[in-house]
Every structure is written in structure tokens, then in C-alpha cells.
Amino acid sequence: MVLGIDIGSCYTKGVLFDGSIKNKIVIKTFFKPRQAIEEITSQLTGFDRIAATGYGRELVTDADVIITEITAFARGATYVNSSINSIIDLGGQDSKIIKIRDGKVDRFIMNDRCAAGTGNFVEKIAQALGLRLEEFGNFALNSNKPEMIDSLCVVMAETEILSLVSEGKRLEDIVAGVCDALVRRITGLGAQIGIEEPILFCGGGALNPGLVKSMKRIFGDLIIPDIPQFIGALGAALSI
Amino acid sequence: MIGYTCSYIPVELLAATGLKPYRLLHGDIGLSKDGERLLRIDACPLVKSNIAYIVKNQDKFTALVGSTGCDMARRMFDIVDELTDIPVYVLNNPRTDNPKIFNDEIDWLVKELEHLSNRKLNDDLLRLEIERWENVREQYRTLNKKRAANPSLISTSDFHKAAINYYKGDVDAQINITENHSVNPRVYLIGSAITYGANQILELLEQELRIVGDFNCGISRFLNIEIKDKNLNGIKHAYYNQPPCIFKRPNHKFYEWTSSQLKKYACDGIVAWTLDYCDSYEFELKRMESRFGFPILRIRSDFSFQNLSQIKTRISAFREMLCSKI
């Protein structure tokens, strides 16, 4: 049995794999990746090998295999759906777009220098609006007219949102506008590598219904796996 | 010293004045931040670093020679001219394919340098300098063959460290590079200048890849200057006909030459390194991807390497991608 572990900046995910997923767990990383790794390995037991990925992958000192998130997501995503041509992963610290050819990584692009286009953007804006993350996505579902939010910088976006609030705009429309702004950023990235359908959308962002709605509005049909947050951990496990 | 900024400025002419040619290839976060006091924040980090270096070390420079290469580099000399008393000469390097303009500009530069140095740059003097610099280039060409060998025998990081002597005008310095074999995926490095302070990025890349060739405003660019006729015409011909800078229009020759290099060096992929706000390369990246048909890893930085762990992830992912294709 293999433990695939994906140490992300916000969440650490573990998957026990033996021909299929036997167990899985997600915990907050809280800037303490070593502690998160210990917690995963103590809660998911019975494995004889470990494969690590994610930004904290090098911290898994007893890993049998260490691979990058790009390769891990490609393996995990093509395992759950072998027909895909592209992957969009919206994580906490970065977003990645991966083009697949013949089941392998053909091209990839990462947004990792700016909060816009990452889950962090959503979290910060949700905080500023006094919403829990779970509420945030559902608010967006009730919007018919998303507000236009232009700022790419999370700090400037906060200011822009404050203006919209003071103008009396509906919170639902503001929240949907935030989702659209993030997706526009991802669209720009995707255009750089020529994203192709079918597209699999994964990462924590795929759990947010507001983001999913915005993504579908722009990208059309998307494949969203049952376990979007675990694709990296699954891909790591599959690398052994 | 006589400072210069461009691969199209003949070092032989500068050295013939009796001054030491010093390539302005500064680029580190400290100098770049200093440069922000003189230029706007979103100016090219290379230009910000160079201008800060010049202003701090103005007593070391007898003159500066620039060119109309990229726009920001050209404008740097406007600022230097205002901020310092250092004589500044800007060579009009034509963007279009026009050797006459280039040749006339070299004639103009020779006259200016003669006036500056109070010395006639005659055929004997030029032959001497051509032989001296050509001899050094030949030594580096021999080393470059080892770098390009398959498997590669020396790293680009080590080549770069050695080549700094050439760029700083220390032509008599011993060139020692220890062999360091690598079977990592072979990549070609294209993009913005690799500066004196940017070895960190080369070392980082070569932990996972082997750079076997490069085209930028540093590292091995000078190897392409081969002066056959040891006179002023030979200098003009060699410098004008070097593999063309990306800013030339049309720049199909850049693409043809680089494509031939990718094949010659049996490259598996390309690393496109661009400095923040380096329009010359940023605007070409998309075209490079379609023209070359090789996997390209894009890395953008301002020398601060704040995003080092993200850069590492991209490099590792690129290696994994190349290995799955090889």
C-alpha cells in the first residue's frame, strides 16, 4: 500500500492507494508542514511506501519517491479521466495549467508570484467581506449580474470591493465578480499555453461552487472529479 | 576603464585606446534597488543595476559606449549623461539589415575614440588587439566544445564564472574550468542578460538540467565574433554579421540561427530566462514556442529570487517533463 502525500501551502492531503483509494485525509498545513506530515502519517496507517509532492515535498525525508506537483497532477488527473487534454488546478498558493498529450505533461504554466489567480485571493476577499469560505461560493451562486472587478492585486481588489459595498451593490454580485476576476486571470494563463478541452478542474478551488460556476461560464464543460483536492496526492501515489 | 553595454561594440576598438573595456553586465538586487532612486521602479533590472554601478563608480570610467539596442539601455545613457561627467558615446546600431549604417557608425566611433585617447587607431594597433582578443576567444571556443559535448563535460555555470574575465577586460587571466560531467537533460538558454551576479540561476538550473548552449547578452555570446581580416573592415564585418540580436527587424535570422544551434547541440528543451520588464524577450516568447517546436521553460526574475522555491518546482517539473519525452 502506498501513501501519496501532497503538502500544499494551505492544506496537506494524504491518500492511501492500493489499486484504488483505500482512505484519504486532508488537514490544514498552517505553515507547519512537518507537523502536517506527521499527522497524515499517523492517521493513515498500513502503507509500506511513501510518495510525496507539493511545495513541502522535500520535507518528507522518508519518501520513496518525490515528484513535483505538475507531474503528480498529470498522473492523478489522467488516472481519474484518461480523455482529458488539460488540467486546471486552483490551489491555495498557486494555480497551474497543464496540457496533456498521450497521457504525459506536454506543457505547463504556473501562477506563483501573485495572489490573484490563487485560492488565497478568494480567502482574503472572503475574510474582508466577513464571510466564511463555505458561504462565499454559495453567495456567488445567487448572482445574476456579477460586478466587474479589475484589480489583479489582492490588496487593490479589496479597495475596489469596498467601493462596491459602499455603492450599495449586492454582496452576491460582488462575490460572483471576485470569482470571475480570478477565473479571468486563469484564462490569461491558459491562453499562453493554448488550453484544450476536455479540461479537468481540480484543487481546493474546485470545491467552491461560485468558482465552478465562473469557470464553467468561461471554459464551458469541465470535468470535476469526485475528489478534486486529492488529485496531487493520488498522482504521487501512482508514481510508485 | 571604458564601459560598454552591447555585444555589437567591438572590444578591440575600445582596447586600442589603451583603456580596459569593461562590459556593464551588472545585475543584482542591491544595485537594482539603488537604481530605483534614479529610474522608475518598473525599469529593466539590468539597466537599474548598471546605472547604479556607473554612478557609484564614476571615477573608474574614462568613457562609456552604448548602443541603440533595446530602448531602455539606450535611455540609460541619456540619464548617465545628465548625472555624471563621463563622456558618453552611443553607437547607432540599425534595427534593420543595414550594414552601411553600422559601418559608418563604427567609423564615427573610431574617430571619437581617437580623440578621447589622443591616439591613432591605426592598422598595426588594431591587428595587435584583434590577435589578443581573438586568442582569448579561441580558448573559450575550445572550452565551449566541452560544454556542448554529449555528455556535456563542463557546466555553463562554470563557463560563465570564467567568462566574466573576458567581459571585465581581464584578457590575460588564466582560464581554469574543472570538468564536471552531466547527463541531465540538455537545454539551450535564451533570453535576457545573464549578469555578473546571476550565477545563482545557472547553478539552480544545472542542478537538474545541463545548459549546453546559450544566446543572451552574456555568457558565450562573444564566441560568435570571429575576425578573419585583421583590420578595421574585419572588425566591422565580424561584429555586424554575428548571430543577430533579437531586437533586429525582421528577426528571422535570429530564429534560423537559434534553430540550427538547438539541433547542433542536440537539445531536449529551451529555458527562456527573462528579466522583469524585458520587453525584447517577453514579446518574443510566444513566437519562440511556435517557431522552435521545443518544450520551453519560462523563468522570470528581477534578481531577487524571492520566488526561489517556485522556480525550483518549475525546473524540477520541466526536467520530469523532458525525461518523460526523451
XYZ file of C-alpha atoms in Angstrom:
566
model
C 0.000 0.000 0.000
C 1.290 3.444 -0.977
C 0.767 6.675 0.871
C 0.607 9.600 -1.537
C 1.069 12.864 0.282
C 0.642 16.351 -1.170
C 1.983 19.073 1.094
C 0.355 22.269 -0.078
C 0.731 25.720 1.398
C -2.784 25.726 2.837
C -3.730 22.046 3.069
C -1.858 18.755 3.272
C -3.587 15.840 1.622
C -2.941 12.135 2.057
C -4.219 9.210 0.020
C -3.785 5.512 0.776
C -3.686 3.684 -2.523
C -3.616 0.005 -3.314
C -5.171 -0.473 -6.738
C -7.801 2.035 -5.646
C -8.131 4.722 -2.995
C -8.494 2.980 0.375
C -8.539 6.041 2.575
C -7.865 9.761 2.363
C -7.477 12.723 4.651
C -6.963 16.460 4.382
C -5.656 18.727 7.121
C -4.668 22.368 7.296
C -0.949 22.954 6.851
C -0.945 26.139 8.974
C 2.654 26.968 7.980
C 3.718 23.836 9.876
C 4.280 21.336 7.064
C 6.370 18.927 9.200
C 3.598 18.696 11.751
C 1.065 18.153 8.974
C 3.153 15.334 7.503
C 3.376 13.666 10.939
C -0.357 13.941 11.393
C -1.067 12.406 7.994
C 1.350 9.512 8.527
C -0.087 8.808 11.974
C -3.704 8.875 10.794
C -3.286 6.970 7.531
C -1.627 3.726 8.508
C -0.795 0.430 6.846
C 1.323 1.799 3.989
C 4.738 0.412 3.119
C 5.887 3.124 0.731
C 5.516 6.900 0.546
C 5.399 9.215 -2.462
C 5.497 12.943 -1.826
C 4.585 16.003 -3.831
C 3.626 19.624 -3.213
C 5.675 22.598 -2.106
C 6.725 20.776 1.075
C 7.669 17.535 -0.716
C 11.348 17.685 0.231
C 10.355 17.652 3.909
C 9.111 14.074 3.630
C 12.512 12.655 4.451
C 11.452 9.007 4.308
C 9.696 9.299 0.952
C 10.489 6.591 -1.592
C 9.618 8.906 -4.459
C 9.421 12.678 -4.661
C 7.821 14.332 -7.670
C 6.652 17.825 -8.484
C 3.025 18.862 -8.388
C 2.984 19.172 -12.177
C 3.781 15.508 -12.746
C 1.628 14.412 -9.803
C -1.429 16.283 -11.030
C -0.950 14.941 -14.547
C -0.786 11.357 -13.256
C -3.688 11.730 -10.863
C -5.906 13.543 -13.345
C -5.288 11.147 -16.234
C -5.968 8.260 -13.837
C -9.416 9.579 -12.977
C -10.160 10.548 -16.577
C -7.873 9.423 -19.366
C -9.620 11.530 -22.034
C -8.533 14.927 -20.721
C -6.281 17.293 -22.669
C -5.810 19.964 -19.997
C -5.819 20.353 -16.231
C -6.547 23.476 -14.240
C -5.515 23.214 -10.626
C -6.514 26.040 -8.367
C -4.556 25.694 -5.173
C -4.047 27.914 -2.177
C -0.644 29.293 -3.113
C -0.627 28.939 -6.868
C -2.609 27.863 -9.857
C -1.340 25.554 -12.540
C -2.442 24.782 -16.028
C -1.100 21.603 -17.549
C -1.532 20.425 -21.115
C -1.549 16.696 -21.567
C -0.530 14.750 -24.628
C -0.542 10.953 -24.733
C -1.112 10.877 -21.006
C 2.015 12.917 -20.273
C 2.794 16.536 -19.468
C 3.198 18.417 -22.725
C 3.307 21.992 -21.423
C 2.592 23.713 -18.158
C 2.342 27.166 -16.709
C 2.152 28.273 -13.104
C 0.944 31.434 -11.492
C 3.038 31.635 -8.389
C 4.114 35.225 -7.987
C 0.829 36.887 -7.334
C -2.132 36.082 -5.095
C -4.564 36.867 -7.910
C -5.400 33.600 -9.603
C -4.967 31.537 -6.456
C -7.194 30.275 -3.676
C -5.509 32.801 -1.441
C -7.265 35.573 -3.345
C -10.666 34.095 -2.510
C -9.763 33.526 1.141
C -8.542 37.088 1.608
C -11.597 38.598 -0.034
C -13.937 36.312 1.933
C -12.217 37.476 5.117
C -12.559 41.120 4.103
C -16.275 40.603 3.446
C -16.729 38.778 6.734
C -17.786 35.565 5.013
C -16.774 32.021 5.789
C -15.204 30.282 2.797
C -18.130 27.847 2.599
C -20.582 30.747 2.449
C -18.583 32.596 -0.171
C -19.149 30.139 -3.017
C -22.852 29.793 -2.303
C -23.313 33.562 -2.319
C -21.917 33.675 -5.836
C -24.497 31.137 -6.993
C -27.247 33.640 -6.219
C -25.876 36.317 -8.521
C -27.350 37.165 -11.909
C -25.149 40.155 -12.611
C -21.573 39.754 -11.363
C -19.801 43.043 -10.698
C -16.679 43.791 -12.718
C -13.571 43.692 -10.536
C -10.476 44.689 -12.474
C -7.701 44.703 -9.923
C -5.234 41.875 -10.177
C -3.644 42.724 -6.870
C -5.476 41.289 -3.873
C -4.923 44.445 -1.844
C -6.232 46.696 -4.606
C -9.156 44.318 -5.187
C -10.112 44.756 -1.537
C -10.230 48.516 -2.061
C -12.292 48.057 -5.205
C -14.717 45.786 -3.368
C -15.011 48.281 -0.546
C -16.096 50.876 -3.102
C -18.705 48.490 -4.494
C -20.020 47.778 -0.983
C -20.269 51.479 -0.233
C -22.145 51.978 -3.516
C -24.734 49.525 -2.203
C -24.035 46.750 -4.717
C -25.418 43.297 -3.846
C -22.983 41.114 -1.948
C -23.910 38.159 -4.174
C -22.888 40.123 -7.279
C -19.661 41.300 -5.671
C -18.731 37.767 -4.677
C -19.528 36.469 -8.159
C -17.389 39.308 -9.553
C -14.487 38.146 -7.400
C -14.869 34.608 -8.784
C -14.968 35.961 -12.336
C -11.858 38.095 -11.732
C -9.942 35.053 -10.564
C -11.105 32.966 -13.499
C -10.144 35.725 -15.952
C -6.644 35.574 -14.547
C -6.563 31.815 -15.120
C -7.938 32.302 -18.634
C -4.999 34.568 -19.403
C -2.569 31.944 -18.183
C -4.349 29.222 -20.145
C -4.162 31.248 -23.331
C -0.390 31.342 -23.002
C -0.114 27.602 -23.403
C -3.189 27.031 -25.554
C -5.533 25.215 -23.198
C -7.574 22.478 -24.920
C -10.772 20.627 -23.983
C -11.654 18.348 -22.304
C -10.476 20.210 -19.196
C -10.311 18.738 -15.714
C -10.682 21.269 -12.913
C -9.176 20.277 -9.579
C -7.564 21.580 -6.419
C -9.350 23.178 -3.492
C -10.822 25.779 -5.845
C -12.973 23.093 -7.472
C -14.817 22.690 -4.147
C -16.065 26.264 -4.354
C -19.418 26.350 -6.211
C -19.033 30.019 -7.077
C -15.708 29.414 -8.755
C -17.025 26.352 -10.537
C -19.902 28.443 -11.907
C -17.488 31.126 -13.167
C -15.157 28.522 -14.618
C -18.000 26.834 -16.477
C -19.224 30.165 -17.800
C -15.811 30.807 -19.347
C -14.458 27.365 -20.162
C -17.741 25.581 -20.931
C -17.998 21.986 -19.818
C -15.460 20.999 -17.204
C -14.661 17.649 -15.708
C -14.664 17.932 -11.941
C -13.508 14.775 -10.197
C -15.190 13.495 -7.047
C -12.027 14.183 -5.095
C -10.630 17.400 -6.622
C -8.435 18.182 -3.637
C -6.717 14.790 -3.711
C -5.571 14.642 -7.343
C -1.975 15.570 -6.459
C -1.727 13.051 -3.606
C -3.279 10.382 -5.818
C -0.841 11.191 -8.646
C 2.070 10.914 -6.218
C 0.833 7.507 -5.043
C 0.537 6.385 -8.664
C 4.173 7.248 -9.305
C 5.320 4.187 -7.372
C 38.274 51.716 -17.879
C 35.927 52.235 -20.739
C 32.466 50.857 -20.043
C 30.291 49.374 -22.762
C 26.904 47.725 -22.865
C 26.368 45.851 -26.082
C 27.680 42.820 -27.975
C 27.859 44.943 -31.122
C 30.503 47.261 -29.667
C 33.949 45.999 -30.734
C 36.153 45.441 -27.672
C 39.201 45.616 -29.946
C 38.493 49.273 -30.696
C 37.948 50.090 -27.034
C 41.131 48.262 -26.003
C 43.117 50.015 -28.739
C 42.625 53.291 -26.849
C 44.775 51.855 -24.068
C 41.781 51.644 -21.750
C 40.358 48.443 -20.328
C 36.994 47.513 -21.895
C 34.520 46.762 -19.114
C 31.166 45.288 -20.057
C 28.373 46.730 -17.974
C 26.649 43.489 -17.060
C 25.668 44.269 -13.517
C 22.556 42.763 -12.119
C 21.831 42.096 -8.523
C 19.036 43.072 -6.255
C 21.104 45.549 -4.216
C 22.229 47.573 -7.229
C 18.823 47.274 -8.812
C 17.186 48.801 -5.728
C 19.788 51.597 -5.760
C 18.918 52.201 -9.400
C 15.306 52.771 -8.442
C 16.362 56.088 -6.957
C 17.379 57.155 -10.442
C 14.856 55.364 -12.644
C 11.287 54.315 -12.256
C 10.639 51.084 -10.336
C 9.392 49.156 -13.347
C 12.513 49.826 -15.403
C 14.662 46.902 -16.545
C 16.588 45.477 -13.533
C 19.755 45.247 -15.656
C 19.558 48.922 -16.567
C 18.770 49.888 -12.965
C 21.770 47.881 -11.759
C 24.105 49.252 -14.416
C 23.149 52.845 -13.841
C 23.607 52.441 -10.087
C 27.013 50.848 -10.667
C 28.118 53.630 -13.019
C 27.026 56.404 -10.673
C 28.725 54.735 -7.681
C 31.925 54.072 -9.614
C 32.054 57.045 -11.934
C 35.645 57.838 -11.060
C 36.683 54.491 -12.560
C 35.317 55.218 -16.014
C 37.105 57.348 -18.589
C 34.232 56.938 -21.040
C 31.136 54.892 -21.749
C 29.999 53.399 -25.021
C 26.428 52.307 -25.526
C 24.276 51.359 -28.434
C 20.734 51.759 -29.637
C 19.915 48.191 -28.727
C 16.894 47.850 -26.543
C 15.192 51.114 -25.753
C 15.843 51.133 -22.024
C 19.557 50.523 -22.450
C 19.706 53.449 -24.866
C 17.841 55.718 -22.481
C 20.176 54.761 -19.666
C 22.881 56.796 -21.377
C 20.657 59.875 -21.514
C 20.416 59.693 -17.717
C 24.117 58.912 -17.237
C 24.962 61.877 -19.444
C 22.983 64.134 -17.147
C 24.130 62.629 -13.861
C 27.853 62.311 -14.493
C 30.689 63.998 -16.355
C 31.713 60.762 -18.050
C 31.888 61.150 -21.846
C 29.174 59.017 -23.411
C 29.142 57.665 -26.973
C 26.062 55.912 -28.298
C 26.517 53.817 -31.405
C 23.522 53.752 -33.706
C 23.104 50.032 -34.234
C 20.493 49.777 -37.004
C 17.401 47.702 -36.277
C 17.012 46.927 -39.956
C 19.535 44.996 -42.002
C 21.739 47.920 -42.992
C 25.479 47.293 -42.821
C 26.268 50.743 -44.229
C 24.787 52.494 -41.197
C 26.692 50.160 -38.894
C 29.969 50.653 -40.769
C 29.563 54.436 -40.761
C 28.851 54.345 -37.031
C 31.995 52.311 -36.400
C 33.990 54.885 -38.399
C 32.416 57.590 -36.243
C 33.252 55.673 -33.061
C 36.874 55.231 -34.156
C 37.219 58.984 -34.610
C 35.668 59.657 -31.209
C 37.910 57.104 -29.530
C 40.990 58.563 -31.251
C 40.003 61.980 -29.982
C 39.355 60.601 -26.476
C 42.643 58.724 -26.244
C 44.706 61.094 -28.326
C 45.913 58.012 -30.139
C 45.623 56.957 -33.787
C 43.860 53.593 -34.038
C 45.994 52.504 -36.970
C 46.174 49.085 -38.653
C 49.130 47.885 -36.539
C 47.395 48.741 -33.293
C 44.147 47.135 -34.413
C 45.906 43.971 -35.620
C 47.553 43.630 -32.224
C 44.247 43.970 -30.375
C 42.407 41.672 -32.774
C 45.035 38.972 -32.252
C 44.962 39.423 -28.485
C 41.174 39.161 -28.192
C 40.839 36.512 -30.880
C 43.337 34.383 -28.985
C 41.217 34.575 -25.846
C 38.029 33.850 -27.755
C 39.661 30.801 -29.279
C 40.470 29.478 -25.793
C 36.842 29.904 -24.799
C 35.695 28.250 -28.034
C 37.727 25.181 -27.106
C 36.051 25.152 -23.696
C 32.686 25.637 -25.313
C 33.180 22.414 -27.270
C 33.466 20.608 -23.931
C 30.338 22.329 -22.690
C 28.437 21.297 -25.824
C 29.831 17.757 -25.883
C 27.437 14.880 -25.346
C 27.617 14.165 -22.450
C 28.497 17.705 -21.519
C 31.858 17.982 -19.784
C 31.725 21.444 -18.257
C 28.844 23.379 -16.802
C 27.573 26.692 -18.091
C 27.704 27.980 -14.560
C 31.481 27.390 -14.507
C 31.837 28.734 -18.055
C 30.009 31.885 -17.022
C 32.250 32.416 -13.995
C 35.327 32.130 -16.222
C 33.894 34.307 -18.994
C 33.411 37.172 -16.543
C 37.152 37.815 -17.034
C 36.518 38.419 -20.725
C 33.663 40.794 -20.051
C 35.639 42.699 -17.427
C 38.545 43.062 -19.838
C 40.927 40.791 -17.930
C 42.089 39.087 -21.090
C 45.322 37.802 -19.594
C 43.595 35.981 -16.728
C 44.108 32.221 -16.564
C 41.068 30.270 -17.693
C 40.556 27.258 -15.485
C 37.394 25.226 -15.566
C 37.161 21.885 -13.821
C 35.356 19.192 -15.758
C 32.006 18.251 -14.351
C 30.203 15.651 -16.474
C 26.456 15.672 -16.645
C 23.829 13.508 -18.278
C 20.966 15.746 -17.239
C 18.533 16.765 -19.997
C 20.272 19.143 -22.409
C 18.816 22.617 -22.657
C 19.534 25.821 -24.538
C 19.298 29.073 -22.584
C 17.770 32.065 -24.345
C 16.739 35.417 -23.012
C 17.734 38.470 -21.055
C 21.292 39.133 -19.987
C 22.935 36.736 -17.567
C 24.754 39.232 -15.406
C 27.799 39.009 -13.171
C 25.568 38.427 -10.159
C 23.184 35.960 -11.761
C 25.172 32.763 -11.440
C 22.655 31.617 -8.856
C 20.096 30.993 -11.573
C 22.576 28.982 -13.641
C 23.512 26.845 -10.642
C 19.869 26.294 -9.850
C 19.098 25.246 -13.420
C 22.089 22.953 -13.612
C 21.093 21.032 -10.513
C 18.517 19.381 -12.774
C 19.398 20.307 -16.339
C 22.562 20.903 -18.352
C 22.794 24.124 -20.311
C 24.790 23.212 -23.408
C 24.356 26.426 -25.357
C 23.033 29.910 -24.844
C 22.068 33.122 -26.565
C 21.755 36.254 -24.475
C 23.760 39.400 -23.733
C 26.324 37.439 -21.720
C 27.887 34.003 -21.133
C 29.098 32.740 -24.523
C 27.777 35.456 -26.828
C 31.283 36.719 -27.659
C 32.299 33.357 -29.123
C 30.391 34.233 -32.258
C 32.758 37.092 -33.033
C 35.416 35.697 -35.329
C 37.530 38.313 -37.049
C 39.098 36.913 -40.217
C 40.682 40.049 -41.730
C 42.813 41.633 -39.053
C 41.879 45.229 -39.795
C 39.008 47.671 -39.271
C 36.960 46.140 -42.082
C 37.406 42.720 -40.482
C 36.086 44.108 -37.193
C 33.082 45.690 -38.892
C 32.263 42.517 -40.785
C 32.581 40.198 -37.765
C 30.553 42.364 -35.404
C 27.819 43.156 -37.896
C 27.415 39.575 -39.036
C 27.278 37.969 -35.605
C 24.093 35.991 -34.863
C 21.585 38.831 -34.779
C 20.196 40.344 -31.637
C 16.507 39.680 -31.092
C 15.602 43.358 -31.491
C 16.597 43.363 -35.185
C 13.721 43.606 -37.659
C 12.891 41.380 -39.353
C 14.488 38.938 -36.924
C 14.106 35.717 -38.874
C 17.892 35.319 -38.826
C 17.786 35.080 -35.033
C 15.280 32.247 -35.326
C 17.222 30.491 -38.093
C 20.474 30.675 -36.189
C 18.983 29.566 -32.879
C 17.125 26.678 -34.562
C 20.407 25.467 -36.027
C 22.041 25.674 -32.590
C 19.257 23.643 -30.989
C 19.858 20.867 -33.499
C 23.647 21.116 -33.395
C 23.727 20.799 -29.620
C 21.095 18.024 -29.560
C 18.960 19.976 -27.090
C 15.947 18.476 -25.388
C 14.396 21.796 -24.453
C 14.778 25.541 -24.048
C 14.950 27.671 -20.938
C 13.687 31.184 -21.611
C 15.029 33.479 -18.908
C 13.597 36.955 -18.861
C 14.116 39.835 -16.542
C 11.068 41.669 -15.334
C 10.085 44.347 -17.866
C 12.479 42.989 -20.521
C 10.228 43.653 -23.479
C 12.768 42.468 -26.034
C 12.271 38.883 -24.953
C 8.861 38.892 -23.258
C 7.190 39.830 -26.526
C 9.001 37.094 -28.430
C 8.270 34.164 -26.115
C 5.054 33.111 -27.778
C 6.687 33.206 -31.196
C 9.667 31.247 -29.883
C 7.382 28.487 -28.679
C 5.745 28.085 -32.056
C 8.883 28.578 -34.176
C 11.303 26.350 -32.324
C 8.934 23.495 -31.575
C 10.872 22.616 -28.410
C 9.489 22.453 -24.881
C 10.170 25.808 -23.228
C 10.532 26.576 -19.560
C 9.844 30.224 -18.826
C 11.551 31.824 -15.871
C 11.101 35.458 -14.997
C 13.005 37.239 -12.279
C 14.270 40.573 -11.054
C 17.442 39.077 -9.466
C 15.801 38.992 -6.042
C 14.916 35.304 -6.352
C 12.135 35.812 -3.831
C 10.265 33.042 -5.618
C 13.166 30.599 -5.454
C 11.118 27.623 -4.266
C 8.605 28.189 -7.069
C 11.420 28.464 -9.614
C 12.855 25.205 -8.261
C 9.484 23.491 -8.678
C 9.230 24.660 -12.274
C 12.740 23.491 -13.073
C 12.091 20.082 -11.488
C 8.772 19.775 -13.319
C 10.469 20.703 -16.586
C 13.101 18.054 -16.024
C 10.410 15.468 -15.264
C 8.585 16.506 -18.410
C 11.702 16.272 -20.573
C 12.693 12.920 -19.072
C 9.273 11.506 -19.881
C 9.781 12.569 -23.515
C 13.412 11.561 -24.013
